[in-house]
């Protein structure tokens, strides 16, 4: 049977139309009175079928009742949300595979070679693999092993962001109070004794001179 030519007069839907359920049209319709919603309650009200997933009718939800464990939402855990400080890792084996000896490795060169997608995120060079070529690498940061291997191969590693060194807190010594007098040592007392001996000798010499003059 040849296919009928499609015209405006013979347009038909791909699937037969399914009539919607008409509720609230009287008791004889089969869906009257409560219209399939039961008697009262939250689910009998309008808008009750748009509650979010996990909603428990206003009681404390389970994700708030359970204890909080260590995980990605703490400030010092893996970067996520507002605390995200992620970097794009690039290993030395990839640099050795893609770049020629003596090449200059920059962020733009990494994008051109397809090792990174863009320069909006910081790039960190990691030390996975061996490096047998002399490269001049410029990136945001380097791991200790990557820097060591690059310099060992005769290249240079220039960091765009120097690592922040945390200052160690030192406790200040308590100032000495006025009531506490410094203790005198034997070395400090010795000169005073010597001075008394010298003064006594001088007085004795003066007395002998007076007796001779008389």
PDB file of C-alpha atoms in Angstrom:
ATOM      1  CA  UNK A   1       0.000   0.000   0.000  1.00  0.00           C
ATOM      2  CA  UNK A   2       1.568   3.251  -1.048  1.00  0.00           C
ATOM      3  CA  UNK A   3       2.159   5.868   1.643  1.00  0.00           C
ATOM      4  CA  UNK A   4      -0.441   8.581   1.798  1.00  0.00           C
ATOM      5  CA  UNK A   5       0.788  12.051   0.979  1.00  0.00           C
ATOM      6  CA  UNK A   6       1.101  14.177   4.099  1.00  0.00           C
ATOM      7  CA  UNK A   7      -1.190  17.202   4.032  1.00  0.00           C
ATOM      8  CA  UNK A   8      -2.797  19.489   6.596  1.00  0.00           C
ATOM      9  CA  UNK A   9      -5.994  17.477   6.310  1.00  0.00           C
ATOM     10  CA  UNK A  10      -4.450  14.159   7.370  1.00  0.00           C
ATOM     11  CA  UNK A  11      -2.058  15.237  10.128  1.00  0.00           C
ATOM     12  CA  UNK A  12      -2.064  12.798  13.056  1.00  0.00           C
ATOM     13  CA  UNK A  13       0.029  12.583  16.228  1.00  0.00           C
ATOM     14  CA  UNK A  14       2.750   9.933  16.362  1.00  0.00           C
ATOM     15  CA  UNK A  15       1.031   8.389  19.391  1.00  0.00           C
ATOM     16  CA  UNK A  16      -2.671   8.457  20.182  1.00  0.00           C
ATOM     17  CA  UNK A  17      -3.656  11.222  22.573  1.00  0.00           C
ATOM     18  CA  UNK A  18      -4.259  10.073  26.116  1.00  0.00           C
ATOM     19  CA  UNK A  19      -7.089  11.889  27.841  1.00  0.00           C
ATOM     20  CA  UNK A  20      -6.131  13.373  31.212  1.00  0.00           C
ATOM     21  CA  UNK A  21      -7.907  12.259  34.351  1.00  0.00           C
ATOM     22  CA  UNK A  22     -10.730  14.710  35.090  1.00  0.00           C
ATOM     23  CA  UNK A  23     -11.162  14.788  38.852  1.00  0.00           C
ATOM     24  CA  UNK A  24     -13.762  16.520  40.988  1.00  0.00           C
ATOM     25  CA  UNK A  25     -16.675  16.099  38.624  1.00  0.00           C
ATOM     26  CA  UNK A  26     -19.129  14.528  40.996  1.00  0.00           C
ATOM     27  CA  UNK A  27     -19.507  11.186  42.756  1.00  0.00           C
ATOM     28  CA  UNK A  28     -20.667   9.381  39.658  1.00  0.00           C
ATOM     29  CA  UNK A  29     -17.473  10.133  37.763  1.00  0.00           C
ATOM     30  CA  UNK A  30     -15.409   7.842  39.962  1.00  0.00           C
ATOM     31  CA  UNK A  31     -13.013  10.669  40.927  1.00  0.00           C
ATOM     32  CA  UNK A  32     -15.310  12.968  42.849  1.00  0.00           C
ATOM     33  CA  UNK A  33     -15.615  14.083  46.464  1.00  0.00           C
ATOM     34  CA  UNK A  34     -11.897  14.003  47.546  1.00  0.00           C
ATOM     35  CA  UNK A  35     -10.529  13.606  43.987  1.00  0.00           C
ATOM     36  CA  UNK A  36      -8.060  10.902  44.946  1.00  0.00           C
ATOM     37  CA  UNK A  37      -6.301  13.026  47.607  1.00  0.00           C
ATOM     38  CA  UNK A  38      -7.738  11.374  50.717  1.00  0.00           C
ATOM     39  CA  UNK A  39      -9.162  13.307  53.668  1.00  0.00           C
ATOM     40  CA  UNK A  40      -7.306  16.439  54.778  1.00  0.00           C
ATOM     41  CA  UNK A  41      -3.607  16.530  55.560  1.00  0.00           C
ATOM     42  CA  UNK A  42      -0.678  18.169  53.811  1.00  0.00           C
ATOM     43  CA  UNK A  43      -0.917  16.020  50.694  1.00  0.00           C
ATOM     44  CA  UNK A  44      -4.539  17.022  50.212  1.00  0.00           C
ATOM     45  CA  UNK A  45      -3.540  20.678  49.777  1.00  0.00           C
ATOM     46  CA  UNK A  46      -2.465  22.478  46.647  1.00  0.00           C
ATOM     47  CA  UNK A  47       1.284  22.608  46.038  1.00  0.00           C
ATOM     48  CA  UNK A  48       1.906  19.498  48.134  1.00  0.00           C
ATOM     49  CA  UNK A  49       3.334  17.587  45.171  1.00  0.00           C
ATOM     50  CA  UNK A  50       6.195  20.022  44.692  1.00  0.00           C
ATOM     51  CA  UNK A  51       8.049  19.256  47.940  1.00  0.00           C
ATOM     52  CA  UNK A  52      11.789  18.895  47.599  1.00  0.00           C
ATOM     53  CA  UNK A  53      13.487  15.539  47.911  1.00  0.00           C
ATOM     54  CA  UNK A  54      14.270  14.634  51.505  1.00  0.00           C
ATOM     55  CA  UNK A  55      11.541  16.837  52.987  1.00  0.00           C
ATOM     56  CA  UNK A  56      10.115  15.172  56.113  1.00  0.00           C
ATOM     57  CA  UNK A  57       7.092  17.325  56.811  1.00  0.00           C
ATOM     58  CA  UNK A  58       8.969  19.888  58.856  1.00  0.00           C
ATOM     59  CA  UNK A  59      10.565  17.532  61.369  1.00  0.00           C
ATOM     60  CA  UNK A  60      14.333  17.437  61.758  1.00  0.00           C
ATOM     61  CA  UNK A  61      15.596  15.744  58.566  1.00  0.00           C
ATOM     62  CA  UNK A  62      17.841  12.716  58.750  1.00  0.00           C
ATOM     63  CA  UNK A  63      20.891  14.469  57.359  1.00  0.00           C
ATOM     64  CA  UNK A  64      20.727  16.868  60.312  1.00  0.00           C
ATOM     65  CA  UNK A  65      19.939  14.176  62.880  1.00  0.00           C
ATOM     66  CA  UNK A  66      23.021  12.123  62.052  1.00  0.00           C
ATOM     67  CA  UNK A  67      26.408  12.952  63.562  1.00  0.00           C
ATOM     68  CA  UNK A  68      28.842  14.935  61.490  1.00  0.00           C
ATOM     69  CA  UNK A  69      31.951  13.084  60.381  1.00  0.00           C
ATOM     70  CA  UNK A  70      35.206  14.317  58.959  1.00  0.00           C
ATOM     71  CA  UNK A  71      34.870  14.961  55.278  1.00  0.00           C
ATOM     72  CA  UNK A  72      35.061  17.371  52.374  1.00  0.00           C
ATOM     73  CA  UNK A  73      32.927  20.039  54.045  1.00  0.00           C
ATOM     74  CA  UNK A  74      35.360  20.990  56.790  1.00  0.00           C
ATOM     75  CA  UNK A  75      37.580  23.989  56.152  1.00  0.00           C
ATOM     76  CA  UNK A  76      40.865  22.062  56.334  1.00  0.00           C
ATOM     77  CA  UNK A  77      39.710  19.014  54.334  1.00  0.00           C
ATOM     78  CA  UNK A  78      39.796  18.460  50.588  1.00  0.00           C
ATOM     79  CA  UNK A  79      39.029  21.674  48.687  1.00  0.00           C
ATOM     80  CA  UNK A  80      35.366  22.171  47.978  1.00  0.00           C
ATOM     81  CA  UNK A  81      32.975  25.080  47.674  1.00  0.00           C
ATOM     82  CA  UNK A  82      34.264  28.427  48.957  1.00  0.00           C
ATOM     83  CA  UNK A  83      37.452  26.815  50.267  1.00  0.00           C
ATOM     84  CA  UNK A  84      38.465  25.445  46.859  1.00  0.00           C
ATOM     85  CA  UNK A  85      42.195  25.868  46.213  1.00  0.00           C
ATOM     86  CA  UNK A  86      42.652  23.166  43.567  1.00  0.00           C
ATOM     87  CA  UNK A  87      45.483  23.146  41.052  1.00  0.00           C
ATOM     88  CA  UNK A  88      46.020  21.333  37.764  1.00  0.00           C
ATOM     89  CA  UNK A  89      48.783  18.717  38.123  1.00  0.00           C
ATOM     90  CA  UNK A  90      51.309  18.231  35.306  1.00  0.00           C
ATOM     91  CA  UNK A  91      53.940  15.519  35.706  1.00  0.00           C
ATOM     92  CA  UNK A  92      57.515  15.567  34.471  1.00  0.00           C
ATOM     93  CA  UNK A  93      56.942  12.492  32.314  1.00  0.00           C
ATOM     94  CA  UNK A  94      54.450  14.512  30.252  1.00  0.00           C
ATOM     95  CA  UNK A  95      56.908  17.385  29.839  1.00  0.00           C
ATOM     96  CA  UNK A  96      59.615  14.950  28.766  1.00  0.00           C
ATOM     97  CA  UNK A  97      57.256  13.353  26.241  1.00  0.00           C
ATOM     98  CA  UNK A  98      55.868  16.548  24.687  1.00  0.00           C
ATOM     99  CA  UNK A  99      58.675  19.133  24.745  1.00  0.00           C
ATOM    100  CA  UNK A 100      62.030  19.073  22.972  1.00  0.00           C
ATOM    101  CA  UNK A 101      65.395  19.498  24.649  1.00  0.00           C
ATOM    102  CA  UNK A 102      66.101  23.131  25.515  1.00  0.00           C
ATOM    103  CA  UNK A 103      62.466  24.218  25.205  1.00  0.00           C
ATOM    104  CA  UNK A 104      60.847  26.872  27.362  1.00  0.00           C
ATOM    105  CA  UNK A 105      57.782  25.544  29.164  1.00  0.00           C
ATOM    106  CA  UNK A 106      55.201  28.240  29.943  1.00  0.00           C
ATOM    107  CA  UNK A 107      51.489  28.170  30.702  1.00  0.00           C
ATOM    108  CA  UNK A 108      50.665  29.112  27.112  1.00  0.00           C
ATOM    109  CA  UNK A 109      52.930  26.335  25.834  1.00  0.00           C
ATOM    110  CA  UNK A 110      51.145  23.811  28.049  1.00  0.00           C
ATOM    111  CA  UNK A 111      47.795  24.877  26.568  1.00  0.00           C
ATOM    112  CA  UNK A 112      49.190  24.660  23.038  1.00  0.00           C
ATOM    113  CA  UNK A 113      50.495  21.137  23.644  1.00  0.00           C
ATOM    114  CA  UNK A 114      47.171  20.049  25.151  1.00  0.00           C
ATOM    115  CA  UNK A 115      48.450  19.268  28.651  1.00  0.00           C
ATOM    116  CA  UNK A 116      46.052  21.783  30.218  1.00  0.00           C
ATOM    117  CA  UNK A 117      42.789  23.300  28.936  1.00  0.00           C
ATOM    118  CA  UNK A 118      43.278  26.922  29.987  1.00  0.00           C
ATOM    119  CA  UNK A 119      45.339  29.191  32.207  1.00  0.00           C
ATOM    120  CA  UNK A 120      42.558  30.201  34.593  1.00  0.00           C
ATOM    121  CA  UNK A 121      43.557  27.592  37.190  1.00  0.00           C
ATOM    122  CA  UNK A 122      46.968  27.372  38.835  1.00  0.00           C
ATOM    123  CA  UNK A 123      49.350  24.731  37.490  1.00  0.00           C
ATOM    124  CA  UNK A 124      51.578  22.627  39.740  1.00  0.00           C
ATOM    125  CA  UNK A 125      54.463  20.577  38.348  1.00  0.00           C
ATOM    126  CA  UNK A 126      54.767  17.168  40.013  1.00  0.00           C
ATOM    127  CA  UNK A 127      57.739  14.820  39.979  1.00  0.00           C
ATOM    128  CA  UNK A 128      56.112  11.671  38.573  1.00  0.00           C
ATOM    129  CA  UNK A 129      58.390  10.059  35.968  1.00  0.00           C
ATOM    130  CA  UNK A 130      61.883  10.851  34.720  1.00  0.00           C
ATOM    131  CA  UNK A 131      63.115  13.995  32.979  1.00  0.00           C
ATOM    132  CA  UNK A 132      66.058  13.638  30.596  1.00  0.00           C
ATOM    133  CA  UNK A 133      65.763  16.999  28.820  1.00  0.00           C
ATOM    134  CA  UNK A 134      66.970  20.444  29.791  1.00  0.00           C
ATOM    135  CA  UNK A 135      63.842  22.566  30.164  1.00  0.00           C
ATOM    136  CA  UNK A 136      63.100  26.064  31.435  1.00  0.00           C
ATOM    137  CA  UNK A 137      59.819  25.543  33.285  1.00  0.00           C
ATOM    138  CA  UNK A 138      57.573  28.355  34.527  1.00  0.00           C
ATOM    139  CA  UNK A 139      54.501  27.395  36.579  1.00  0.00           C
ATOM    140  CA  UNK A 140      52.615  28.501  39.639  1.00  0.00           C
ATOM    141  CA  UNK A 141      54.210  25.957  41.980  1.00  0.00           C
ATOM    142  CA  UNK A 142      56.493  22.903  42.036  1.00  0.00           C
ATOM    143  CA  UNK A 143      56.812  19.885  44.230  1.00  0.00           C
ATOM    144  CA  UNK A 144      60.171  19.312  45.886  1.00  0.00           C
ATOM    145  CA  UNK A 145      60.940  16.227  43.789  1.00  0.00           C
ATOM    146  CA  UNK A 146      59.966  17.987  40.539  1.00  0.00           C
ATOM    147  CA  UNK A 147      62.214  20.953  41.255  1.00  0.00           C
ATOM    148  CA  UNK A 148      65.088  18.627  42.138  1.00  0.00           C
ATOM    149  CA  UNK A 149      64.746  16.584  38.911  1.00  0.00           C
ATOM    150  CA  UNK A 150      64.456  19.681  36.708  1.00  0.00           C
ATOM    151  CA  UNK A 151      67.613  21.230  38.175  1.00  0.00           C
ATOM    152  CA  UNK A 152      69.423  17.895  38.035  1.00  0.00           C
ATOM    153  CA  UNK A 153      68.720  17.705  34.281  1.00  0.00           C
ATOM    154  CA  UNK A 154      70.258  21.159  33.841  1.00  0.00           C
ATOM    155  CA  UNK A 155      67.028  23.145  33.607  1.00  0.00           C
ATOM    156  CA  UNK A 156      65.478  25.842  35.751  1.00  0.00           C
ATOM    157  CA  UNK A 157      62.183  25.989  37.662  1.00  0.00           C
ATOM    158  CA  UNK A 158      60.519  29.383  38.165  1.00  0.00           C
ATOM    159  CA  UNK A 159      57.519  29.554  40.504  1.00  0.00           C
ATOM    160  CA  UNK A 160      54.904  32.233  39.882  1.00  0.00           C
ATOM    161  CA  UNK A 161      53.540  31.835  43.405  1.00  0.00           C
ATOM    162  CA  UNK A 162      56.091  31.411  46.139  1.00  0.00           C
ATOM    163  CA  UNK A 163      54.947  29.109  48.978  1.00  0.00           C
ATOM    164  CA  UNK A 164      53.734  30.928  52.066  1.00  0.00           C
ATOM    165  CA  UNK A 165      55.922  30.165  55.071  1.00  0.00           C
ATOM    166  CA  UNK A 166      53.963  30.151  58.285  1.00  0.00           C
ATOM    167  CA  UNK A 167      55.585  32.079  61.107  1.00  0.00           C
ATOM    168  CA  UNK A 168      56.099  30.183  64.331  1.00  0.00           C
ATOM    169  CA  UNK A 169      54.543  31.759  67.358  1.00  0.00           C
ATOM    170  CA  UNK A 170      57.017  32.549  70.150  1.00  0.00           C
ATOM    171  CA  UNK A 171      55.974  33.297  73.677  1.00  0.00           C
ATOM    172  CA  UNK A 172      57.346  36.511  75.124  1.00  0.00           C
ATOM    173  CA  UNK A 173      59.244  36.296  78.420  1.00  0.00           C
ATOM    174  CA  UNK A 174      57.450  37.748  81.402  1.00  0.00           C
ATOM    175  CA  UNK A 175      58.985  41.072  82.579  1.00  0.00           C
ATOM    176  CA  UNK A 176      60.728  40.960  85.971  1.00  0.00           C
ATOM    177  CA  UNK A 177      58.789  42.657  88.770  1.00  0.00           C
ATOM    178  CA  UNK A 178      60.239  45.491  90.859  1.00  0.00           C
ATOM    179  CA  UNK A 179      60.047  43.423  94.081  1.00  0.00           C
ATOM    180  CA  UNK A 180      62.451  40.807  92.729  1.00  0.00           C
ATOM    181  CA  UNK A 181      65.992  42.147  93.289  1.00  0.00           C
ATOM    182  CA  UNK A 182      68.817  40.602  91.286  1.00  0.00           C
ATOM    183  CA  UNK A 183      70.942  38.248  93.367  1.00  0.00           C
ATOM    184  CA  UNK A 184      74.557  39.269  93.870  1.00  0.00           C
ATOM    185  CA  UNK A 185      77.146  36.708  92.891  1.00  0.00           C
ATOM    186  CA  UNK A 186      80.511  36.011  94.444  1.00  0.00           C
ATOM    187  CA  UNK A 187      82.236  37.658  91.504  1.00  0.00           C
ATOM    188  CA  UNK A 188      80.352  40.903  92.190  1.00  0.00           C
ATOM    189  CA  UNK A 189      81.140  40.794  95.942  1.00  0.00           C
ATOM    190  CA  UNK A 190      84.869  40.197  95.425  1.00  0.00           C
ATOM    191  CA  UNK A 191      85.767  43.731  94.191  1.00  0.00           C
ATOM    192  CA  UNK A 192      84.075  45.290  97.242  1.00  0.00           C
ATOM    193  CA  UNK A 193      86.199  43.186  99.623  1.00  0.00           C
ATOM    194  CA  UNK A 194      89.362  44.101  97.735  1.00  0.00           C
ATOM    195  CA  UNK A 195      88.446  47.789  97.960  1.00  0.00           C
ATOM    196  CA  UNK A 196      88.114  47.527 101.758  1.00  0.00           C
ATOM    197  CA  UNK A 197      91.557  45.850 102.005  1.00  0.00           C
ATOM    198  CA  UNK A 198      93.157  48.593  99.892  1.00  0.00           C
ATOM    199  CA  UNK A 199      91.590  51.367 101.995  1.00  0.00           C
ATOM    200  CA  UNK A 200      92.842  49.744 105.237  1.00  0.00           C
ATOM    201  CA  UNK A 201      96.377  49.465 103.830  1.00  0.00           C
ATOM    202  CA  UNK A 202      96.329  53.149 102.784  1.00  0.00           C
ATOM    203  CA  UNK A 203      95.186  54.243 106.260  1.00  0.00           C
ATOM    204  CA  UNK A 204      97.968  52.184 107.868  1.00  0.00           C
ATOM    205  CA  UNK A 205     100.606  53.772 105.631  1.00  0.00           C
ATOM    206  CA  UNK A 206      99.313  57.262 106.456  1.00  0.00           C
ATOM    207  CA  UNK A 207      99.570  56.591 110.246  1.00  0.00           C
ATOM    208  CA  UNK A 208     103.205  55.422 109.920  1.00  0.00           C
ATOM    209  CA  UNK A 209     104.149  58.595 108.002  1.00  0.00           C
ATOM    210  CA  UNK A 210     102.646  60.799 110.713  1.00  0.00           C
ATOM    211  CA  UNK A 211     104.630  59.002 113.462  1.00  0.00           C
ATOM    212  CA  UNK A 212     107.921  59.407 111.553  1.00  0.00           C
ATOM    213  CA  UNK A 213     107.349  63.123 111.020  1.00  0.00           C
ATOM    214  CA  UNK A 214     106.856  63.627 114.769  1.00  0.00           C
TER     215      UNK A 214
END
